[in-house]
Amino acid sequence: MSILPSEGKSRQPRIKDFKLNALLDVTKAINSNYSTGDLLTLYENIIRDKLNIGKLVLFSNEGTKWKCVLSYGVGDEVTHIDVEREFRAVQEISTIDIATGKDDHLHKSFEIAIPVFHKSVPLAYVLIGDLNEDESGMSAAIKHLPFVQTLTNIIVVAIENKKLFKENIRRAAMHRELELAWEVQRMLFPEKLPHNENLDMDAVYLPHQQVGGDYYDFIQINENEVAICVADVSGKGVPAALLMSNFQASLRILLHHIPDLPELIRELNRKVSENSKGEKFITIFIAKYNTVTRVLHYINAGHNPPLVIDDDGANLLTVGCTGLGMFDELMKVREGIINIAHGALLLCYTDGLVETSNENDEDFGIQRLQQIALKHRQLTPKELNAQILASVNEHKGERPYIDDIALVTCRLL
């Protein structure tokens, strides 16, 4: 005579097998790189069809907000749930009336709250209701809720890992795009600067981000005339760099066709207005220097005033007009004309240099720049630029740079 096992004893292996098979299916799905939607569908099938849980809502922590990523058996009531307020104190599996209070509207729709944590950070909350038994005896009783918690943990972490993987790919692609943008931007700057009997020139460019909106240039117009310019686009990053690259192309073309500086500036203003559509502007200092007559013609279009350093002291070059792109038409453009003493220094820069601040929020300022240039005016342009940047670094201390920096120094021999 054989003895049949009791129903309770026979159900235990079946429940255990079900849980193992469910975890195995989820693991295979994750290893097969199922989409987020497919993972959530698999999760729902296990919870609803195998455990007979009639209602479920899964909230996922999106960093700055909570998002309902899955729900079934419920209506619009889930849209009114303030997850942070209702469940931030829930540290373990709890009945809804204990977690949120018996008078709360939640206990009418749900029975159990299941938190999922990573260390002390909540990753998800599962709300379930209508815990029924199926015909085969498989139950979503309280003793199976830890399995629901474990299963949710696996699914939520897998989805989070997919997000991180996609984000890493996006960042890698963006990093590569920035590298390419920087390579393109580097081609905007002159490949060689003059070091001859007429001019000795050195330039430094420090982008705040991988690419930036500062620009300097040296252009040989003819045998006796050269052009020197420094410019700065409002804003930073790729948009500023793209506008500046377009501006540089226009400048180099127009400079050889429009000898008159005021007319050149007006045409450049029209180009900037068309390209930026009023959203950005460019400040620029541009000078044409004749190495025979030693006369410098310049226009300062809203830019930080360059310095001319000679034995008589320092002069600021301020004559000009407003920045380019601020207005569709420039009504008044003034041109500065000065005679250059032998061996004088022309020092041009962008606002990132003089606006670098220290821990007391004091800008480096044009006065400090002027003092350093006067004190070290006998240095070569390369040595003077190094001295200026060392002083800026000392001034800012541990504070980071907040803007692009361009520094151009030219000795007019």
mmCIF file with all atom_site columns, C-alpha atoms in Angstrom, residues 309-313 343-345 370-381 384 411:
data_model
loop_
_atom_site.group_PDB
_atom_site.id
_atom_site.type_symbol
_atom_site.label_atom_id
_atom_site.label_alt_id
_atom_site.label_comp_id
_atom_site.label_asym_id
_atom_site.label_entity_id
_atom_site.label_seq_id
_atom_site.pdbx_PDB_ins_code
_atom_site.Cartn_x
_atom_site.Cartn_y
_atom_site.Cartn_z
_atom_site.occupancy
_atom_site.B_iso_or_equiv
_atom_site.pdbx_formal_charge
_atom_site.auth_seq_id
_atom_site.auth_comp_id
_atom_site.auth_asym_id
_atom_site.auth_atom_id
_atom_site.pdbx_PDB_model_num
ATOM 1  C CA . ILE A 1 309 ? 52.771 98.893  -24.426 1.00 0.00 ? 309 ILE A CA 1
ATOM 2  C CA . ASP A 1 310 ? 55.800 101.071 -25.160 1.00 0.00 ? 310 ASP A CA 1
ATOM 3  C CA . ASP A 1 311 ? 58.313 103.193 -23.280 1.00 0.00 ? 311 ASP A CA 1
ATOM 4  C CA . ASP A 1 312 ? 55.654 105.855 -22.671 1.00 0.00 ? 312 ASP A CA 1
ATOM 5  C CA . GLY A 1 313 ? 53.325 103.439 -20.871 1.00 0.00 ? 313 GLY A CA 1
ATOM 6  C CA . GLY A 1 343 ? 59.498 97.591  -30.330 1.00 0.00 ? 343 GLY A CA 1
ATOM 7  C CA . ALA A 1 344 ? 56.014 98.299  -28.941 1.00 0.00 ? 344 ALA A CA 1
ATOM 8  C CA . LEU A 1 345 ? 53.847 95.433  -27.727 1.00 0.00 ? 345 LEU A CA 1
ATOM 9  C CA . GLN A 1 370 ? 48.433 96.159  -17.557 1.00 0.00 ? 370 GLN A CA 1
ATOM 10 C CA . GLN A 1 371 ? 50.819 96.145  -14.587 1.00 0.00 ? 371 GLN A CA 1
ATOM 11 C CA . ILE A 1 372 ? 52.267 92.770  -15.563 1.00 0.00 ? 372 ILE A CA 1
ATOM 12 C CA . ALA A 1 373 ? 52.690 93.840  -19.193 1.00 0.00 ? 373 ALA A CA 1
ATOM 13 C CA . LEU A 1 374 ? 54.474 97.044  -18.190 1.00 0.00 ? 374 LEU A CA 1
ATOM 14 C CA . LYS A 1 375 ? 56.709 95.280  -15.672 1.00 0.00 ? 375 LYS A CA 1
ATOM 15 C CA . HIS A 1 376 ? 57.741 92.520  -18.081 1.00 0.00 ? 376 HIS A CA 1
ATOM 16 C CA . ARG A 1 377 ? 57.593 94.390  -21.395 1.00 0.00 ? 377 ARG A CA 1
ATOM 17 C CA . GLN A 1 378 ? 61.180 93.389  -22.233 1.00 0.00 ? 378 GLN A CA 1
ATOM 18 C CA . LEU A 1 379 ? 60.225 89.700  -22.362 1.00 0.00 ? 379 LEU A CA 1
ATOM 19 C CA . THR A 1 380 ? 59.501 87.982  -25.640 1.00 0.00 ? 380 THR A CA 1
ATOM 20 C CA . PRO A 1 381 ? 55.780 87.583  -26.488 1.00 0.00 ? 381 PRO A CA 1
ATOM 21 C CA . LEU A 1 384 ? 55.169 87.403  -21.495 1.00 0.00 ? 384 LEU A CA 1
ATOM 22 C CA . ARG A 1 411 ? 55.947 92.812  -30.703 1.00 0.00 ? 411 ARG A CA 1
#
